[in-house]
C-alpha atoms as a printed R data frame, in Angstrom:
    type eleno elety resid chain resno      x      y       z
1   ATOM     1    CA   UNK     A     1  7.532 67.403  78.960
2   ATOM     2    CA   UNK     A     2 10.016 65.440  80.786
3   ATOM     3    CA   UNK     A     3 11.389 67.082  84.458
4   ATOM     4    CA   UNK     A     4 14.611 65.413  85.280
5   ATOM     5    CA   UNK     A     5 16.863 66.659  88.356
6   ATOM     6    CA   UNK     A     6 20.391 66.163  88.312
7   ATOM     7    CA   UNK     A     7 22.684 66.292  91.592
8   ATOM     8    CA   UNK     A     8 26.443 66.505  91.672
9   ATOM     9    CA   UNK     A     9 28.365 68.695  93.527
10  ATOM    10    CA   UNK     A    10 30.488 69.440  90.293
11  ATOM    11    CA   UNK     A    11 29.062 72.341  87.865
12  ATOM    12    CA   UNK     A    12 30.833 71.082  85.242
13  ATOM    13    CA   UNK     A    13 29.250 67.824  85.390
14  ATOM    14    CA   UNK     A    14 26.025 68.959  85.634
15  ATOM    15    CA   UNK     A    15 25.965 71.497  82.932
16  ATOM    16    CA   UNK     A    16 27.749 68.798  80.581
17  ATOM    17    CA   UNK     A    17 24.256 66.281  81.532
18  ATOM    18    CA   UNK     A    18 21.882 69.137  81.014
19  ATOM    19    CA   UNK     A    19 23.269 70.162  77.658
20  ATOM    20    CA   UNK     A    20 23.353 65.754  76.602
21  ATOM    21    CA   UNK     A    21 19.685 65.770  77.898
22  ATOM    22    CA   UNK     A    22 18.369 68.906  75.855
23  ATOM    23    CA   UNK     A    23 19.924 67.243  72.329
24  ATOM    24    CA   UNK     A    24 17.490 64.158  73.297
25  ATOM    25    CA   UNK     A    25 14.606 66.404  75.134
26  ATOM    26    CA   UNK     A    26 14.629 69.737  73.930
27  ATOM    27    CA   UNK     A    27 11.725 70.591  75.274
28  ATOM    28    CA   UNK     A    28 12.239 69.089  79.036
29  ATOM    29    CA   UNK     A    29 13.000 70.987  82.181
30  ATOM    30    CA   UNK     A    30 16.171 70.097  83.599
31  ATOM    31    CA   UNK     A    31 16.754 71.080  87.173
32  ATOM    32    CA   UNK     A    32 20.173 70.900  89.117
33  ATOM    33    CA   UNK     A    33 21.523 70.292  92.658
34  ATOM    34    CA   UNK     A    34 24.955 70.974  93.904
35  ATOM    35    CA   UNK     A    35 24.440 68.678  97.139
36  ATOM    36    CA   UNK     A    36 21.838 66.146  98.694
37  ATOM    37    CA   UNK     A    37 20.236 68.344 100.984
38  ATOM    38    CA   UNK     A    38 18.773 70.765  97.979
39  ATOM    39    CA   UNK     A    39 18.377 67.553  96.146
40  ATOM    40    CA   UNK     A    40 16.073 66.604  98.655
41  ATOM    41    CA   UNK     A    41 14.414 70.037  99.069
42  ATOM    42    CA   UNK     A    42 13.475 70.631  95.572
43  ATOM    43    CA   UNK     A    43 11.734 66.681  95.325
44  ATOM    44    CA   UNK     A    44  9.911 68.127  98.468
45  ATOM    45    CA   UNK     A    45  8.582 71.094  96.454
46  ATOM    46    CA   UNK     A    46  7.975 69.995  93.045
47  ATOM    47    CA   UNK     A    47  7.335 66.591  90.872
48  ATOM    48    CA   UNK     A    48  9.941 64.786  88.380
49  ATOM    49    CA   UNK     A    49 10.007 62.157  86.382
50  ATOM    50    CA   UNK     A    50 13.566 61.031  86.588
51  ATOM    51    CA   UNK     A    51 16.452 61.745  89.084
52  ATOM    52    CA   UNK     A    52 20.204 61.746  88.300
53  ATOM    53    CA   UNK     A    53 22.340 61.723  91.451
54  ATOM    54    CA   UNK     A    54 25.950 61.429  91.852
55  ATOM    55    CA   UNK     A    55 26.836 58.664  94.512
56  ATOM    56    CA   UNK     A    56 29.620 60.943  96.229
57  ATOM    57    CA   UNK     A    57 28.613 64.573  97.482
58  ATOM    58    CA   UNK     A    58 30.183 66.494 100.214
59  ATOM    59    CA   UNK     A    59 28.025 65.778 103.559
60  ATOM    60    CA   UNK     A    60 25.125 63.313 102.901
61  ATOM    61    CA   UNK     A    61 26.329 61.030 100.145
62  ATOM    62    CA   UNK     A    62 23.966 60.237  97.224
63  ATOM    63    CA   UNK     A    63 22.919 56.792  98.933
64  ATOM    64    CA   UNK     A    64 22.217 58.391 102.303
65  ATOM    65    CA   UNK     A    65 19.920 60.817  99.775
66  ATOM    66    CA   UNK     A    66 18.484 57.841  97.893
67  ATOM    67    CA   UNK     A    67 17.063 56.577 101.453
68  ATOM    68    CA   UNK     A    68 15.229 59.698 102.065
69  ATOM    69    CA   UNK     A    69 13.815 60.014  98.648
70  ATOM    70    CA   UNK     A    70 12.252 56.715  98.514
71  ATOM    71    CA   UNK     A    71 10.158 57.752 101.951
72  ATOM    72    CA   UNK     A    72  9.282 60.984 100.221
73  ATOM    73    CA   UNK     A    73  8.599 59.605  96.617
74  ATOM    74    CA   UNK     A    74  8.520 55.885  96.384
75  ATOM    75    CA   UNK     A    75  7.831 55.571  92.939
76  ATOM    76    CA   UNK     A    76 10.300 58.279  91.268
77  ATOM    77    CA   UNK     A    77 13.165 56.830  89.622
78  ATOM    78    CA   UNK     A    78 16.759 57.509  90.621
79  ATOM    79    CA   UNK     A    79 19.930 56.679  88.657
80  ATOM    80    CA   UNK     A    80 22.840 56.738  90.779
81  ATOM    81    CA   UNK     A    81 26.213 57.793  88.653
82  ATOM    82    CA   UNK     A    82 29.636 57.133  89.883
83  ATOM    83    CA   UNK     A    83 32.976 57.428  88.759
84  ATOM    84    CA   UNK     A    84 33.777 53.696  90.681
85  ATOM    85    CA   UNK     A    85 33.716 50.965  88.551
86  ATOM    86    CA   UNK     A    86 30.250 48.613  88.497
87  ATOM    87    CA   UNK     A    87 31.253 45.986  90.423
88  ATOM    88    CA   UNK     A    88 31.964 48.095  93.127
89  ATOM    89    CA   UNK     A    89 28.834 49.481  93.566
90  ATOM    90    CA   UNK     A    90 26.408 48.189  91.552
91  ATOM    91    CA   UNK     A    91 24.717 45.805  93.719
92  ATOM    92    CA   UNK     A    92 24.863 47.958  96.788
93  ATOM    93    CA   UNK     A    93 23.331 50.900  94.981
94  ATOM    94    CA   UNK     A    94 20.275 48.648  93.807
95  ATOM    95    CA   UNK     A    95 19.559 47.097  97.169
96  ATOM    96    CA   UNK     A    96 19.144 50.420  98.184
97  ATOM    97    CA   UNK     A    97 16.279 51.005  95.762
98  ATOM    98    CA   UNK     A    98 17.821 53.254  92.992
99  ATOM    99    CA   UNK     A    99 16.471 52.123  89.752
100 ATOM   100    CA   UNK     A   100 20.186 51.853  87.537
101 ATOM   101    CA   UNK     A   101 23.982 52.596  88.304
102 ATOM   102    CA   UNK     A   102 25.614 54.846  85.450
103 ATOM   103    CA   UNK     A   103 29.392 55.139  85.317
104 ATOM   104    CA   UNK     A   104 30.672 58.191  84.538
105 ATOM   105    CA   UNK     A   105 32.980 56.676  81.663
106 ATOM   106    CA   UNK     A   106 30.086 55.557  79.861
107 ATOM   107    CA   UNK     A   107 27.368 57.672  81.342
108 ATOM   108    CA   UNK     A   108 27.318 59.855  77.546
109 ATOM   109    CA   UNK     A   109 26.262 56.634  75.942
110 ATOM   110    CA   UNK     A   110 23.929 54.732  78.329
111 ATOM   111    CA   UNK     A   111 22.207 57.992  79.803
112 ATOM   112    CA   UNK     A   112 19.066 58.276  77.474
113 ATOM   113    CA   UNK     A   113 18.760 54.527  77.400
114 ATOM   114    CA   UNK     A   114 18.650 54.452  81.400
115 ATOM   115    CA   UNK     A   115 16.028 57.171  81.026
116 ATOM   116    CA   UNK     A   116 13.786 55.155  78.529
117 ATOM   117    CA   UNK     A   117 14.256 52.292  80.630
118 ATOM   118    CA   UNK     A   118 13.163 53.559  84.117
119 ATOM   119    CA   UNK     A   119 10.049 55.518  82.692
120 ATOM   120    CA   UNK     A   120  8.953 52.332  81.586
121 ATOM   121    CA   UNK     A   121  9.064 51.292  85.550
122 ATOM   122    CA   UNK     A   122 11.946 48.554  84.641
123 ATOM   123    CA   UNK     A   123 15.392 48.475  86.191
124 ATOM   124    CA   UNK     A   124 18.109 50.063  84.036
125 ATOM   125    CA   UNK     A   125 20.969 47.243  84.446
126 ATOM   126    CA   UNK     A   126 23.743 47.028  81.754
127 ATOM   127    CA   UNK     A   127 25.667 43.411  80.867
128 ATOM   128    CA   UNK     A   128 28.223 43.727  83.994
129 ATOM   129    CA   UNK     A   129 25.087 44.303  86.338
130 ATOM   130    CA   UNK     A   130 23.794 41.225  84.961
131 ATOM   131    CA   UNK     A   131 26.347 39.184  85.489
132 ATOM   132    CA   UNK     A   132 27.475 40.676  88.782
133 ATOM   133    CA   UNK     A   133 23.675 39.547  90.119
134 ATOM   134    CA   UNK     A   134 24.051 36.265  88.937
135 ATOM   135    CA   UNK     A   135 27.493 35.738  90.833
136 ATOM   136    CA   UNK     A   136 25.824 37.002  93.879
137 ATOM   137    CA   UNK     A   137 23.737 34.208  94.146
138 ATOM   138    CA   UNK     A   138 26.425 31.789  93.384
139 ATOM   139    CA   UNK     A   139 29.071 33.127  96.152
140 ATOM   140    CA   UNK     A   140 29.713 32.473  99.658
141 ATOM   141    CA   UNK     A   141 28.588 35.920 101.546
142 ATOM   142    CA   UNK     A   142 30.407 35.038 104.573
143 ATOM   143    CA   UNK     A   143 33.608 35.491 102.697
144 ATOM   144    CA   UNK     A   144 32.648 38.884 101.422
145 ATOM   145    CA   UNK     A   145 33.288 40.930 104.499
146 ATOM   146    CA   UNK     A   146 32.442 44.177 103.303
147 ATOM   147    CA   UNK     A   147 28.886 43.397 102.463
148 ATOM   148    CA   UNK     A   148 28.356 43.708 106.333
149 ATOM   149    CA   UNK     A   149 28.876 47.945 105.994
150 ATOM   150    CA   UNK     A   150 26.907 49.848 105.844
151 ATOM   151    CA   UNK     A   151 26.817 52.347 102.441
152 ATOM   152    CA   UNK     A   152 28.581 55.388 104.566
153 ATOM   153    CA   UNK     A   153 31.036 53.023 106.073
154 ATOM   154    CA   UNK     A   154 31.665 51.066 103.300
155 ATOM   155    CA   UNK     A   155 33.003 54.614 101.772
156 ATOM   156    CA   UNK     A   156 35.179 55.098 104.699
157 ATOM   157    CA   UNK     A   157 36.211 51.396 104.185
158 ATOM   158    CA   UNK     A   158 37.499 52.094 100.987
159 ATOM   159    CA   UNK     A   159 39.261 55.346 101.366
160 ATOM   160    CA   UNK     A   160 40.917 54.010 104.689
161 ATOM   161    CA   UNK     A   161 42.148 50.753 102.552
162 ATOM   162    CA   UNK     A   162 43.488 53.528  99.869
163 ATOM   163    CA   UNK     A   163 45.390 55.205 101.797
164 ATOM   164    CA   UNK     A   164 43.556 57.695 102.962
165 ATOM   165    CA   UNK     A   165 43.788 59.357 106.278
166 ATOM   166    CA   UNK     A   166 41.000 60.145 108.711
167 ATOM   167    CA   UNK     A   167 41.433 64.118 108.226
168 ATOM   168    CA   UNK     A   168 41.276 63.924 104.624
169 ATOM   169    CA   UNK     A   169 38.322 61.557 105.031
170 ATOM   170    CA   UNK     A   170 36.906 64.220 106.953
171 ATOM   171    CA   UNK     A   171 37.274 66.666 104.791
172 ATOM   172    CA   UNK     A   172 36.143 64.726 102.287
173 ATOM   173    CA   UNK     A   173 32.531 63.878 103.514
174 ATOM   174    CA   UNK     A   174 32.153 66.902 105.694
175 ATOM   175    CA   UNK     A   175 32.551 65.125 108.448
176 ATOM   176    CA   UNK     A   176 34.239 65.696 111.756
177 ATOM   177    CA   UNK     A   177 37.455 64.031 112.412
178 ATOM   178    CA   UNK     A   178 35.899 62.232 115.327
179 ATOM   179    CA   UNK     A   179 32.796 61.044 113.374
180 ATOM   180    CA   UNK     A   180 35.415 59.371 110.490
181 ATOM   181    CA   UNK     A   181 37.138 57.603 113.327
182 ATOM   182    CA   UNK     A   182 33.848 55.904 114.976
183 ATOM   183    CA   UNK     A   183 33.522 54.943 111.246
184 ATOM   184    CA   UNK     A   184 36.321 53.204 111.126
185 ATOM   185    CA   UNK     A   185 36.291 51.688 114.555
186 ATOM   186    CA   UNK     A   186 32.705 50.389 113.310
187 ATOM   187    CA   UNK     A   187 34.809 48.975 110.182
188 ATOM   188    CA   UNK     A   188 37.058 47.299 111.663
189 ATOM   189    CA   UNK     A   189 34.804 45.253 114.201
190 ATOM   190    CA   UNK     A   190 32.170 44.689 111.668
191 ATOM   191    CA   UNK     A   191 35.355 43.010 109.531
192 ATOM   192    CA   UNK     A   192 37.214 41.465 112.221
193 ATOM   193    CA   UNK     A   193 40.382 43.472 111.260
194 ATOM   194    CA   UNK     A   194 43.016 45.726 113.477
195 ATOM   195    CA   UNK     A   195 44.579 48.257 111.556
196 ATOM   196    CA   UNK     A   196 44.325 49.962 108.158
197 ATOM   197    CA   UNK     A   197 46.741 47.742 106.504
198 ATOM   198    CA   UNK     A   198 44.500 44.430 106.873
199 ATOM   199    CA   UNK     A   199 41.574 46.821 105.388
200 ATOM   200    CA   UNK     A   200 44.269 47.432 102.446
201 ATOM   201    CA   UNK     A   201 45.149 43.922 102.163
202 ATOM   202    CA   UNK     A   202 41.476 42.663 101.864
203 ATOM   203    CA   UNK     A   203 40.512 45.377  99.155
204 ATOM   204    CA   UNK     A   204 43.156 44.393  97.535
205 ATOM   205    CA   UNK     A   205 42.317 40.551  97.245
206 ATOM   206    CA   UNK     A   206 38.686 41.699  96.582
207 ATOM   207    CA   UNK     A   207 39.777 43.874  93.820
208 ATOM   208    CA   UNK     A   208 38.178 46.754  95.319
209 ATOM   209    CA   UNK     A   209 40.579 49.325  94.910
C-alpha cells in the first residue's frame, strides 16, 4: 500500500489530488498538510513513500520545507508542484533536492507517471526541463543575476518585479514588513540594482514575469 502525503494550503487542491491518486491507487493511504510545519511534522511522525508539495505556501515555502525534509528523510522523494512555468523554477527546485517538478496546469497528466518514476529512484524530468538543463551548461551564468538569490529572495524578487508592494508580499508569505524590506535590500544588493523598476526591467528581459 502506497503512502502519499500532499501539502498545499488550498483544501480544494488537496481534495482534487486525493481523488486523482485514489483512482490510480485505490488502496493508498493519502495524508494531507495545509502548511509547511504540518508537512514536516507528519514526515517526522511516520514514513511516507512520496511527498507532493506546493512551492508557495503561507509562512515557510515548499522549498524551505524541502531543505528540512532532506535532513529528516534524505531518501524520501519529494515532488514540488507550482503554478509557475517550468523554465522559472524547475532548475532551482531540482538543485534543492526535489525528485521532480510538476506544473499545476499539467499535473493531472503527469502525476501518476511522476510517482512511478521517483519510486524507481529516478528524477521526473519533462522534455521542457531537460532542454533547460542542457541550456544551463551553455549559458554564461554571470549574466543570470537572479541565480545569485536564495529561494526566498527569488520569490520576493519576482513579486517586486511584478509590481507588488512590500506590505502585499509580507501578507502573502505571512512575514513582517520589516523582514520583506530586508529581503528587498538583499535582492537589490546581490543583483546590483537600485530600484523596483530595475528589477521589473530585468525580469521582463529574462522573461521571468
